[in-house]
Amino acid sequence: MPTTAIMVDSLIKSYGNFRAVDGVSFEVKEGEVFGFLGPNGAGKTTTILSILGIVVPDSGRIEVLGYDMAVEPLKAKEKLGYLPESATIYGELTAWKNLEFFASFYKIPHLEMERRITELLKRVGLWEARHRKAKTFSKGMRQRLLLAQALVNDPELLIFDEPTSGLDPEGAILVKEIIREYRREGKTVFFSSHVLSEVEELSDRVGIIVRGKLRAVGKLDEVKRKFMEMEGYVIKVETDGPIPELKLPGVVSIERPSENSAVVVARSDIRAELSRYLCSKGLAVVSLTMEEPSLEDVFLKTVYGGE
Ligand SMILES: Nc1ncnc2c1ncn2[C@@H]1O[C@H](COP(=O)(O)OP(=O)(O)OP(=O)(O)O)[C@@H](O)[C@H]1O
């Protein structure tokens, strides 16, 4: 059974009078990819920095890989890799030396460290540039170096803050590949993003944060189902003849694009009842489909339609 990689319980963090994170609770299970979605300024980075023990929460409890971050943060940090949204690298040091410096914080035997740095520089496409000073690097190259840095201790848990922002398309593909690779190896990935498509593409579960509050959390299909329960199930039906009045329990609204078709919004999935009713009226159902909301529908409604 999967155990918990990250546990956040009732996290609150304010800057002055402004509450950036307001009672956020969720769990990330070992071996899953968790996408933390929210618009700019929603509190994603503050939550991540609290998880990492870099920001001290006003209240709440955080456990990472079984360690209480208020008590044993270093034990957890040894086993995690963090890719910040933006960070400085040492411009006067080469790519190789930057990684060597970072690796020196961990107890990695020298030969193993050299092997790992070689592998990582090749993996992120910086092998040819390994002896160049980092100050000569483009933004994309710097991000790749930061990515290698996050992986230098062969972490069990990856925490990525907006990992594809600032990256060229190839770099973004590389990040996604690495996330998938880690998942295949049974490791855990927590990443924040405001890019819906990448969250939808990569995540086993998602959390949506808006103005410091977690509005939805769960598997993508669970989040979508909850959304349908709140907003209504959209069912499209087409028959071989004019559709009569639809008096069925649970129907909220009906639109009629044509005589033979209807778009029904209902409180539950009434496809079977609808089909039986139409048959009882002597009509043949030509097509009957239920519209799945996209993550974008859920997100936009959560961000702009919430209280
Ligand atoms: N050190 C700080 N002092 C004051 N306010 C801050 C500080 N850090 C963040 N904030 C504010 O807290 C809110 C949440 O910021 P946070 O960086 O956590 O959001 P985010 O979801 O990561 O957004 P972004 O993607 O834009 O970084 C924002 O309104 C931000 O302006």
JSON list of N, CA and C in Angstrom, two decimals, residues 86-158:
[
{"chain": "A", "resi": 86, "resn": "SER", "atom": "N", "xyz": [12.86, 30.10, -9.79]},
{"chain": "A", "resi": 86, "resn": "SER", "atom": "CA", "xyz": [14.05, 30.76, -10.33]},
{"chain": "A", "resi": 86, "resn": "SER", "atom": "C", "xyz": [15.09, 30.72, -9.23]},
{"chain": "A", "resi": 87, "resn": "ALA", "atom": "N", "xyz": [16.33, 30.59, -9.62]},
{"chain": "A", "resi": 87, "resn": "ALA", "atom": "CA", "xyz": [17.40, 30.52, -8.62]},
{"chain": "A", "resi": 87, "resn": "ALA", "atom": "C", "xyz": [18.70, 30.94, -9.26]},
{"chain": "A", "resi": 88, "resn": "THR", "atom": "N", "xyz": [19.63, 31.32, -8.43]},
{"chain": "A", "resi": 88, "resn": "THR", "atom": "CA", "xyz": [20.92, 31.71, -8.98]},
{"chain": "A", "resi": 88, "resn": "THR", "atom": "C", "xyz": [21.84, 30.49, -9.03]},
{"chain": "A", "resi": 89, "resn": "ILE", "atom": "N", "xyz": [22.64, 30.48, -10.07]},
{"chain": "A", "resi": 89, "resn": "ILE", "atom": "CA", "xyz": [23.71, 29.49, -10.11]},
{"chain": "A", "resi": 89, "resn": "ILE", "atom": "C", "xyz": [25.02, 30.26, -10.02]},
{"chain": "A", "resi": 90, "resn": "TYR", "atom": "N", "xyz": [26.09, 29.55, -9.78]},
{"chain": "A", "resi": 90, "resn": "TYR", "atom": "CA", "xyz": [27.36, 30.26, -9.63]},
{"chain": "A", "resi": 90, "resn": "TYR", "atom": "C", "xyz": [27.97, 30.53, -11.00]},
{"chain": "A", "resi": 91, "resn": "GLY", "atom": "N", "xyz": [27.85, 31.79, -11.44]},
{"chain": "A", "resi": 91, "resn": "GLY", "atom": "CA", "xyz": [28.28, 32.17, -12.78]},
{"chain": "A", "resi": 91, "resn": "GLY", "atom": "C", "xyz": [29.75, 31.95, -13.04]},
{"chain": "A", "resi": 92, "resn": "GLU", "atom": "N", "xyz": [30.56, 32.10, -12.00]},
{"chain": "A", "resi": 92, "resn": "GLU", "atom": "CA", "xyz": [32.02, 31.97, -12.18]},
{"chain": "A", "resi": 92, "resn": "GLU", "atom": "C", "xyz": [32.45, 30.50, -12.23]},
{"chain": "A", "resi": 93, "resn": "LEU", "atom": "N", "xyz": [31.53, 29.61, -11.84]},
{"chain": "A", "resi": 93, "resn": "LEU", "atom": "CA", "xyz": [31.87, 28.18, -11.88]},
{"chain": "A", "resi": 93, "resn": "LEU", "atom": "C", "xyz": [31.35, 27.56, -13.17]},
{"chain": "A", "resi": 94, "resn": "THR", "atom": "N", "xyz": [32.04, 26.52, -13.62]},
{"chain": "A", "resi": 94, "resn": "THR", "atom": "CA", "xyz": [31.57, 25.80, -14.81]},
{"chain": "A", "resi": 94, "resn": "THR", "atom": "C", "xyz": [30.33, 24.98, -14.43]},
{"chain": "A", "resi": 95, "resn": "ALA", "atom": "N", "xyz": [29.66, 24.42, -15.45]},
{"chain": "A", "resi": 95, "resn": "ALA", "atom": "CA", "xyz": [28.49, 23.58, -15.19]},
{"chain": "A", "resi": 95, "resn": "ALA", "atom": "C", "xyz": [28.91, 22.41, -14.29]},
{"chain": "A", "resi": 96, "resn": "TRP", "atom": "N", "xyz": [30.04, 21.80, -14.62]},
{"chain": "A", "resi": 96, "resn": "TRP", "atom": "CA", "xyz": [30.52, 20.65, -13.83]},
{"chain": "A", "resi": 96, "resn": "TRP", "atom": "C", "xyz": [30.75, 21.05, -12.37]},
{"chain": "A", "resi": 97, "resn": "LYS", "atom": "N", "xyz": [31.47, 22.19, -12.20]},
{"chain": "A", "resi": 97, "resn": "LYS", "atom": "CA", "xyz": [31.80, 22.63, -10.83]},
{"chain": "A", "resi": 97, "resn": "LYS", "atom": "C", "xyz": [30.55, 23.01, -10.03]},
{"chain": "A", "resi": 98, "resn": "ASN", "atom": "N", "xyz": [29.58, 23.61, -10.71]},
{"chain": "A", "resi": 98, "resn": "ASN", "atom": "CA", "xyz": [28.32, 23.92, -10.04]},
{"chain": "A", "resi": 98, "resn": "ASN", "atom": "C", "xyz": [27.70, 22.65, -9.45]},
{"chain": "A", "resi": 99, "resn": "LEU", "atom": "N", "xyz": [27.67, 21.59, -10.26]},
{"chain": "A", "resi": 99, "resn": "LEU", "atom": "CA", "xyz": [27.06, 20.35, -9.79]},
{"chain": "A", "resi": 99, "resn": "LEU", "atom": "C", "xyz": [27.91, 19.70, -8.70]},
{"chain": "A", "resi": 100, "resn": "GLU", "atom": "N", "xyz": [29.24, 19.78, -8.87]},
{"chain": "A", "resi": 100, "resn": "GLU", "atom": "CA", "xyz": [30.14, 19.20, -7.87]},
{"chain": "A", "resi": 100, "resn": "GLU", "atom": "C", "xyz": [29.93, 19.89, -6.52]},
{"chain": "A", "resi": 101, "resn": "PHE", "atom": "N", "xyz": [29.79, 21.22, -6.59]},
{"chain": "A", "resi": 101, "resn": "PHE", "atom": "CA", "xyz": [29.59, 22.00, -5.36]},
{"chain": "A", "resi": 101, "resn": "PHE", "atom": "C", "xyz": [28.28, 21.57, -4.68]},
{"chain": "A", "resi": 102, "resn": "PHE", "atom": "N", "xyz": [27.24, 21.44, -5.49]},
{"chain": "A", "resi": 102, "resn": "PHE", "atom": "CA", "xyz": [25.95, 21.07, -4.94]},
{"chain": "A", "resi": 102, "resn": "PHE", "atom": "C", "xyz": [25.98, 19.66, -4.37]},
{"chain": "A", "resi": 103, "resn": "ALA", "atom": "N", "xyz": [26.65, 18.77, -5.08]},
{"chain": "A", "resi": 103, "resn": "ALA", "atom": "CA", "xyz": [26.72, 17.36, -4.66]},
{"chain": "A", "resi": 103, "resn": "ALA", "atom": "C", "xyz": [27.51, 17.23, -3.35]},
{"chain": "A", "resi": 104, "resn": "SER", "atom": "N", "xyz": [28.39, 18.21, -3.08]},
{"chain": "A", "resi": 104, "resn": "SER", "atom": "CA", "xyz": [29.22, 18.10, -1.87]},
{"chain": "A", "resi": 104, "resn": "SER", "atom": "C", "xyz": [28.39, 18.22, -0.59]},
{"chain": "A", "resi": 105, "resn": "PHE", "atom": "N", "xyz": [27.15, 18.70, -0.73]},
{"chain": "A", "resi": 105, "resn": "PHE", "atom": "CA", "xyz": [26.29, 18.77, 0.47]},
{"chain": "A", "resi": 105, "resn": "PHE", "atom": "C", "xyz": [25.77, 17.40, 0.89]},
{"chain": "A", "resi": 106, "resn": "TYR", "atom": "N", "xyz": [25.88, 16.45, -0.02]},
{"chain": "A", "resi": 106, "resn": "TYR", "atom": "CA", "xyz": [25.37, 15.10, 0.28]},
{"chain": "A", "resi": 106, "resn": "TYR", "atom": "C", "xyz": [26.55, 14.16, 0.45]},
{"chain": "A", "resi": 107, "resn": "LYS", "atom": "N", "xyz": [26.27, 13.07, 1.20]},
{"chain": "A", "resi": 107, "resn": "LYS", "atom": "CA", "xyz": [27.38, 12.13, 1.42]},
{"chain": "A", "resi": 107, "resn": "LYS", "atom": "C", "xyz": [27.46, 11.15, 0.24]},
{"chain": "A", "resi": 108, "resn": "ILE", "atom": "N", "xyz": [27.97, 11.64, -0.88]},
{"chain": "A", "resi": 108, "resn": "ILE", "atom": "CA", "xyz": [28.06, 10.77, -2.05]},
{"chain": "A", "resi": 108, "resn": "ILE", "atom": "C", "xyz": [29.55, 10.44, -2.28]},
{"chain": "A", "resi": 109, "resn": "PRO", "atom": "N", "xyz": [29.92, 9.15, -2.36]},
{"chain": "A", "resi": 109, "resn": "PRO", "atom": "CA", "xyz": [31.33, 8.81, -2.61]},
{"chain": "A", "resi": 109, "resn": "PRO", "atom": "C", "xyz": [31.81, 9.44, -3.92]},
{"chain": "A", "resi": 110, "resn": "HIS", "atom": "N", "xyz": [33.11, 9.82, -3.98]},
{"chain": "A", "resi": 110, "resn": "HIS", "atom": "CA", "xyz": [33.61, 10.62, -5.08]},
{"chain": "A", "resi": 110, "resn": "HIS", "atom": "C", "xyz": [33.34, 10.02, -6.47]},
{"chain": "A", "resi": 111, "resn": "LEU", "atom": "N", "xyz": [33.66, 8.72, -6.62]},
{"chain": "A", "resi": 111, "resn": "LEU", "atom": "CA", "xyz": [33.48, 8.10, -7.95]},
{"chain": "A", "resi": 111, "resn": "LEU", "atom": "C", "xyz": [32.03, 8.08, -8.37]},
{"chain": "A", "resi": 112, "resn": "GLU", "atom": "N", "xyz": [31.18, 7.78, -7.39]},
{"chain": "A", "resi": 112, "resn": "GLU", "atom": "CA", "xyz": [29.74, 7.75, -7.64]},
{"chain": "A", "resi": 112, "resn": "GLU", "atom": "C", "xyz": [29.26, 9.15, -8.05]},
{"chain": "A", "resi": 113, "resn": "MET", "atom": "N", "xyz": [29.80, 10.16, -7.36]},
{"chain": "A", "resi": 113, "resn": "MET", "atom": "CA", "xyz": [29.42, 11.54, -7.66]},
{"chain": "A", "resi": 113, "resn": "MET", "atom": "C", "xyz": [29.82, 11.89, -9.10]},
{"chain": "A", "resi": 114, "resn": "GLU", "atom": "N", "xyz": [31.04, 11.50, -9.52]},
{"chain": "A", "resi": 114, "resn": "GLU", "atom": "CA", "xyz": [31.50, 11.81, -10.88]},
{"chain": "A", "resi": 114, "resn": "GLU", "atom": "C", "xyz": [30.63, 11.11, -11.91]},
{"chain": "A", "resi": 115, "resn": "ARG", "atom": "N", "xyz": [30.27, 9.86, -11.60]},
{"chain": "A", "resi": 115, "resn": "ARG", "atom": "CA", "xyz": [29.43, 9.10, -12.51]},
{"chain": "A", "resi": 115, "resn": "ARG", "atom": "C", "xyz": [28.06, 9.78, -12.66]},
{"chain": "A", "resi": 116, "resn": "ARG", "atom": "N", "xyz": [27.53, 10.22, -11.52]},
{"chain": "A", "resi": 116, "resn": "ARG", "atom": "CA", "xyz": [26.20, 10.82, -11.54]},
{"chain": "A", "resi": 116, "resn": "ARG", "atom": "C", "xyz": [26.20, 12.16, -12.27]},
{"chain": "A", "resi": 117, "resn": "ILE", "atom": "N", "xyz": [27.24, 12.98, -12.02]},
{"chain": "A", "resi": 117, "resn": "ILE", "atom": "CA", "xyz": [27.31, 14.29, -12.67]},
{"chain": "A", "resi": 117, "resn": "ILE", "atom": "C", "xyz": [27.43, 14.11, -14.19]},
{"chain": "A", "resi": 118, "resn": "THR", "atom": "N", "xyz": [28.26, 13.13, -14.61]},
{"chain": "A", "resi": 118, "resn": "THR", "atom": "CA", "xyz": [28.42, 12.86, -16.04]},
{"chain": "A", "resi": 118, "resn": "THR", "atom": "C", "xyz": [27.07, 12.49, -16.65]},
{"chain": "A", "resi": 119, "resn": "GLU", "atom": "N", "xyz": [26.40, 11.56, -15.99]},
{"chain": "A", "resi": 119, "resn": "GLU", "atom": "CA", "xyz": [25.11, 11.08, -16.49]},
{"chain": "A", "resi": 119, "resn": "GLU", "atom": "C", "xyz": [24.09, 12.24, -16.60]},
{"chain": "A", "resi": 120, "resn": "LEU", "atom": "N", "xyz": [24.07, 13.07, -15.55]},
{"chain": "A", "resi": 120, "resn": "LEU", "atom": "CA", "xyz": [23.08, 14.15, -15.52]},
{"chain": "A", "resi": 120, "resn": "LEU", "atom": "C", "xyz": [23.37, 15.22, -16.57]},
{"chain": "A", "resi": 121, "resn": "LEU", "atom": "N", "xyz": [24.66, 15.57, -16.73]},
{"chain": "A", "resi": 121, "resn": "LEU", "atom": "CA", "xyz": [24.99, 16.59, -17.73]},
{"chain": "A", "resi": 121, "resn": "LEU", "atom": "C", "xyz": [24.61, 16.10, -19.12]},
{"chain": "A", "resi": 122, "resn": "LYS", "atom": "N", "xyz": [24.80, 14.80, -19.36]},
{"chain": "A", "resi": 122, "resn": "LYS", "atom": "CA", "xyz": [24.38, 14.24, -20.65]},
{"chain": "A", "resi": 122, "resn": "LYS", "atom": "C", "xyz": [22.86, 14.26, -20.77]},
{"chain": "A", "resi": 123, "resn": "ARG", "atom": "N", "xyz": [22.20, 13.89, -19.67]},
{"chain": "A", "resi": 123, "resn": "ARG", "atom": "CA", "xyz": [20.74, 13.81, -19.67]},
{"chain": "A", "resi": 123, "resn": "ARG", "atom": "C", "xyz": [20.08, 15.15, -19.97]},
{"chain": "A", "resi": 124, "resn": "VAL", "atom": "N", "xyz": [20.66, 16.24, -19.42]},
{"chain": "A", "resi": 124, "resn": "VAL", "atom": "CA", "xyz": [20.03, 17.55, -19.63]},
{"chain": "A", "resi": 124, "resn": "VAL", "atom": "C", "xyz": [20.63, 18.31, -20.82]},
{"chain": "A", "resi": 125, "resn": "GLY", "atom": "N", "xyz": [21.49, 17.65, -21.56]},
{"chain": "A", "resi": 125, "resn": "GLY", "atom": "CA", "xyz": [22.03, 18.25, -22.78]},
{"chain": "A", "resi": 125, "resn": "GLY", "atom": "C", "xyz": [23.09, 19.30, -22.54]},
{"chain": "A", "resi": 126, "resn": "LEU", "atom": "N", "xyz": [23.84, 19.18, -21.45]},
{"chain": "A", "resi": 126, "resn": "LEU", "atom": "CA", "xyz": [24.88, 20.19, -21.17]},
{"chain": "A", "resi": 126, "resn": "LEU", "atom": "C", "xyz": [26.29, 19.58, -21.17]},
{"chain": "A", "resi": 127, "resn": "TRP", "atom": "N", "xyz": [26.43, 18.36, -21.65]},
{"chain": "A", "resi": 127, "resn": "TRP", "atom": "CA", "xyz": [27.72, 17.68, -21.58]},
{"chain": "A", "resi": 127, "resn": "TRP", "atom": "C", "xyz": [28.79, 18.46, -22.35]},
{"chain": "A", "resi": 128, "resn": "GLU", "atom": "N", "xyz": [28.43, 18.92, -23.57]},
{"chain": "A", "resi": 128, "resn": "GLU", "atom": "CA", "xyz": [29.42, 19.65, -24.39]},
{"chain": "A", "resi": 128, "resn": "GLU", "atom": "C", "xyz": [29.82, 20.96, -23.70]},
{"chain": "A", "resi": 129, "resn": "ALA", "atom": "N", "xyz": [28.90, 21.52, -22.90]},
{"chain": "A", "resi": 129, "resn": "ALA", "atom": "CA", "xyz": [29.16, 22.83, -22.27]},
{"chain": "A", "resi": 129, "resn": "ALA", "atom": "C", "xyz": [29.67, 22.68, -20.84]},
{"chain": "A", "resi": 130, "resn": "ARG", "atom": "N", "xyz": [30.10, 21.45, -20.47]},
{"chain": "A", "resi": 130, "resn": "ARG", "atom": "CA", "xyz": [30.41, 21.21, -19.05]},
{"chain": "A", "resi": 130, "resn": "ARG", "atom": "C", "xyz": [31.55, 22.05, -18.51]},
{"chain": "A", "resi": 131, "resn": "HIS", "atom": "N", "xyz": [32.49, 22.46, -19.39]},
{"chain": "A", "resi": 131, "resn": "HIS", "atom": "CA", "xyz": [33.64, 23.25, -18.90]},
{"chain": "A", "resi": 131, "resn": "HIS", "atom": "C", "xyz": [33.45, 24.75, -19.11]},
{"chain": "A", "resi": 132, "resn": "ARG", "atom": "N", "xyz": [32.25, 25.13, -19.55]},
{"chain": "A", "resi": 132, "resn": "ARG", "atom": "CA", "xyz": [31.99, 26.57, -19.73]},
{"chain": "A", "resi": 132, "resn": "ARG", "atom": "C", "xyz": [31.46, 27.17, -18.43]},
{"chain": "A", "resi": 133, "resn": "LYS", "atom": "N", "xyz": [31.86, 28.43, -18.18]},
{"chain": "A", "resi": 133, "resn": "LYS", "atom": "CA", "xyz": [31.34, 29.10, -16.98]},
{"chain": "A", "resi": 133, "resn": "LYS", "atom": "C", "xyz": [29.84, 29.34, -17.15]},
{"chain": "A", "resi": 134, "resn": "ALA", "atom": "N", "xyz": [29.11, 29.15, -16.07]},
{"chain": "A", "resi": 134, "resn": "ALA", "atom": "CA", "xyz": [27.65, 29.22, -16.15]},
{"chain": "A", "resi": 134, "resn": "ALA", "atom": "C", "xyz": [27.16, 30.61, -16.53]},
{"chain": "A", "resi": 135, "resn": "LYS", "atom": "N", "xyz": [27.99, 31.64, -16.28]},
{"chain": "A", "resi": 135, "resn": "LYS", "atom": "CA", "xyz": [27.53, 33.01, -16.63]},
{"chain": "A", "resi": 135, "resn": "LYS", "atom": "C", "xyz": [27.37, 33.19, -18.14]},
{"chain": "A", "resi": 136, "resn": "THR", "atom": "N", "xyz": [27.97, 32.29, -18.93]},
{"chain": "A", "resi": 136, "resn": "THR", "atom": "CA", "xyz": [27.83, 32.41, -20.39]},
{"chain": "A", "resi": 136, "resn": "THR", "atom": "C", "xyz": [26.59, 31.66, -20.90]},
{"chain": "A", "resi": 137, "resn": "PHE", "atom": "N", "xyz": [25.85, 31.04, -19.98]},
{"chain": "A", "resi": 137, "resn": "PHE", "atom": "CA", "xyz": [24.71, 30.21, -20.39]},
{"chain": "A", "resi": 137, "resn": "PHE", "atom": "C", "xyz": [23.47, 31.03, -20.72]},
{"chain": "A", "resi": 138, "resn": "SER", "atom": "N", "xyz": [22.67, 30.52, -21.64]},
{"chain": "A", "resi": 138, "resn": "SER", "atom": "CA", "xyz": [21.37, 31.12, -21.93]},
{"chain": "A", "resi": 138, "resn": "SER", "atom": "C", "xyz": [20.42, 30.77, -20.77]},
{"chain": "A", "resi": 139, "resn": "LYS", "atom": "N", "xyz": [19.23, 31.41, -20.77]},
{"chain": "A", "resi": 139, "resn": "LYS", "atom": "CA", "xyz": [18.25, 31.14, -19.71]},
{"chain": "A", "resi": 139, "resn": "LYS", "atom": "C", "xyz": [17.87, 29.66, -19.70]},
{"chain": "A", "resi": 140, "resn": "GLY", "atom": "N", "xyz": [17.66, 29.12, -20.89]},
{"chain": "A", "resi": 140, "resn": "GLY", "atom": "CA", "xyz": [17.28, 27.71, -21.01]},
{"chain": "A", "resi": 140, "resn": "GLY", "atom": "C", "xyz": [18.36, 26.79, -20.46]},
{"chain": "A", "resi": 141, "resn": "MET", "atom": "N", "xyz": [19.63, 27.14, -20.73]},
{"chain": "A", "resi": 141, "resn": "MET", "atom": "CA", "xyz": [20.75, 26.31, -20.24]},
{"chain": "A", "resi": 141, "resn": "MET", "atom": "C", "xyz": [20.84, 26.38, -18.71]},
{"chain": "A", "resi": 142, "resn": "ARG", "atom": "N", "xyz": [20.58, 27.57, -18.18]},
{"chain": "A", "resi": 142, "resn": "ARG", "atom": "CA", "xyz": [20.61, 27.72, -16.71]},
{"chain": "A", "resi": 142, "resn": "ARG", "atom": "C", "xyz": [19.54, 26.84, -16.07]},
{"chain": "A", "resi": 143, "resn": "GLN", "atom": "N", "xyz": [18.36, 26.85, -16.70]},
{"chain": "A", "resi": 143, "resn": "GLN", "atom": "CA", "xyz": [17.28, 26.02, -16.16]},
{"chain": "A", "resi": 143, "resn": "GLN", "atom": "C", "xyz": [17.64, 24.54, -16.20]},
{"chain": "A", "resi": 144, "resn": "ARG", "atom": "N", "xyz": [18.31, 24.14, -17.30]},
{"chain": "A", "resi": 144, "resn": "ARG", "atom": "CA", "xyz": [18.74, 22.73, -17.41]},
{"chain": "A", "resi": 144, "resn": "ARG", "atom": "C", "xyz": [19.75, 22.38, -16.33]},
{"chain": "A", "resi": 145, "resn": "LEU", "atom": "N", "xyz": [20.64, 23.36, -16.04]},
{"chain": "A", "resi": 145, "resn": "LEU", "atom": "CA", "xyz": [21.63, 23.13, -14.98]},
{"chain": "A", "resi": 145, "resn": "LEU", "atom": "C", "xyz": [20.94, 23.00, -13.61]},
{"chain": "A", "resi": 146, "resn": "LEU", "atom": "N", "xyz": [19.92, 23.86, -13.40]},
{"chain": "A", "resi": 146, "resn": "LEU", "atom": "CA", "xyz": [19.16, 23.77, -12.14]},
{"chain": "A", "resi": 146, "resn": "LEU", "atom": "C", "xyz": [18.44, 22.43, -12.03]},
{"chain": "A", "resi": 147, "resn": "LEU", "atom": "N", "xyz": [17.98, 21.95, -13.17]},
{"chain": "A", "resi": 147, "resn": "LEU", "atom": "CA", "xyz": [17.29, 20.66, -13.20]},
{"chain": "A", "resi": 147, "resn": "LEU", "atom": "C", "xyz": [18.27, 19.54, -12.80]},
{"chain": "A", "resi": 148, "resn": "ALA", "atom": "N", "xyz": [19.47, 19.58, -13.38]},
{"chain": "A", "resi": 148, "resn": "ALA", "atom": "CA", "xyz": [20.50, 18.58, -13.03]},
{"chain": "A", "resi": 148, "resn": "ALA", "atom": "C", "xyz": [20.82, 18.68, -11.54]},
{"chain": "A", "resi": 149, "resn": "GLN", "atom": "N", "xyz": [20.90, 19.92, -11.05]},
{"chain": "A", "resi": 149, "resn": "GLN", "atom": "CA", "xyz": [21.19, 20.17, -9.63]},
{"chain": "A", "resi": 149, "resn": "GLN", "atom": "C", "xyz": [20.15, 19.51, -8.73]},
{"chain": "A", "resi": 150, "resn": "ALA", "atom": "N", "xyz": [18.88, 19.61, -9.16]},
{"chain": "A", "resi": 150, "resn": "ALA", "atom": "CA", "xyz": [17.79, 19.04, -8.35]},
{"chain": "A", "resi": 150, "resn": "ALA", "atom": "C", "xyz": [17.87, 17.51, -8.29]},
{"chain": "A", "resi": 151, "resn": "LEU", "atom": "N", "xyz": [18.58, 16.92, -9.27]},
{"chain": "A", "resi": 151, "resn": "LEU", "atom": "CA", "xyz": [18.59, 15.45, -9.35]},
{"chain": "A", "resi": 151, "resn": "LEU", "atom": "C", "xyz": [19.90, 14.85, -8.83]},
{"chain": "A", "resi": 152, "resn": "VAL", "atom": "N", "xyz": [20.82, 15.71, -8.39]},
{"chain": "A", "resi": 152, "resn": "VAL", "atom": "CA", "xyz": [22.19, 15.25, -8.10]},
{"chain": "A", "resi": 152, "resn": "VAL", "atom": "C", "xyz": [22.27, 14.22, -6.97]},
{"chain": "A", "resi": 153, "resn": "ASN", "atom": "N", "xyz": [21.32, 14.28, -6.04]},
{"chain": "A", "resi": 153, "resn": "ASN", "atom": "CA", "xyz": [21.36, 13.33, -4.90]},
{"chain": "A", "resi": 153, "resn": "ASN", "atom": "C", "xyz": [20.46, 12.12, -5.14]},
{"chain": "A", "resi": 154, "resn": "ASP", "atom": "N", "xyz": [20.08, 11.90, -6.41]},
{"chain": "A", "resi": 154, "resn": "ASP", "atom": "CA", "xyz": [19.20, 10.78, -6.77]},
{"chain": "A", "resi": 154, "resn": "ASP", "atom": "C", "xyz": [17.99, 10.72, -5.82]},
{"chain": "A", "resi": 155, "resn": "PRO", "atom": "N", "xyz": [17.18, 11.81, -5.83]},
{"chain": "A", "resi": 155, "resn": "PRO", "atom": "CA", "xyz": [16.13, 11.95, -4.81]},
{"chain": "A", "resi": 155, "resn": "PRO", "atom": "C", "xyz": [14.99, 10.95, -4.92]},
{"chain": "A", "resi": 156, "resn": "GLU", "atom": "N", "xyz": [14.37, 10.68, -3.79]},
{"chain": "A", "resi": 156, "resn": "GLU", "atom": "CA", "xyz": [13.18, 9.83, -3.75]},
{"chain": "A", "resi": 156, "resn": "GLU", "atom": "C", "xyz": [11.95, 10.63, -4.10]},
{"chain": "A", "resi": 157, "resn": "LEU", "atom": "N", "xyz": [12.05, 11.93, -3.78]},
{"chain": "A", "resi": 157, "resn": "LEU", "atom": "CA", "xyz": [10.92, 12.85, -3.97]},
{"chain": "A", "resi": 157, "resn": "LEU", "atom": "C", "xyz": [11.40, 14.09, -4.72]},
{"chain": "A", "resi": 158, "resn": "LEU", "atom": "N", "xyz": [10.70, 14.40, -5.81]},
{"chain": "A", "resi": 158, "resn": "LEU", "atom": "CA", "xyz": [11.04, 15.61, -6.56]},
{"chain": "A", "resi": 158, "resn": "LEU", "atom": "C", "xyz": [9.99, 16.67, -6.29]}
]
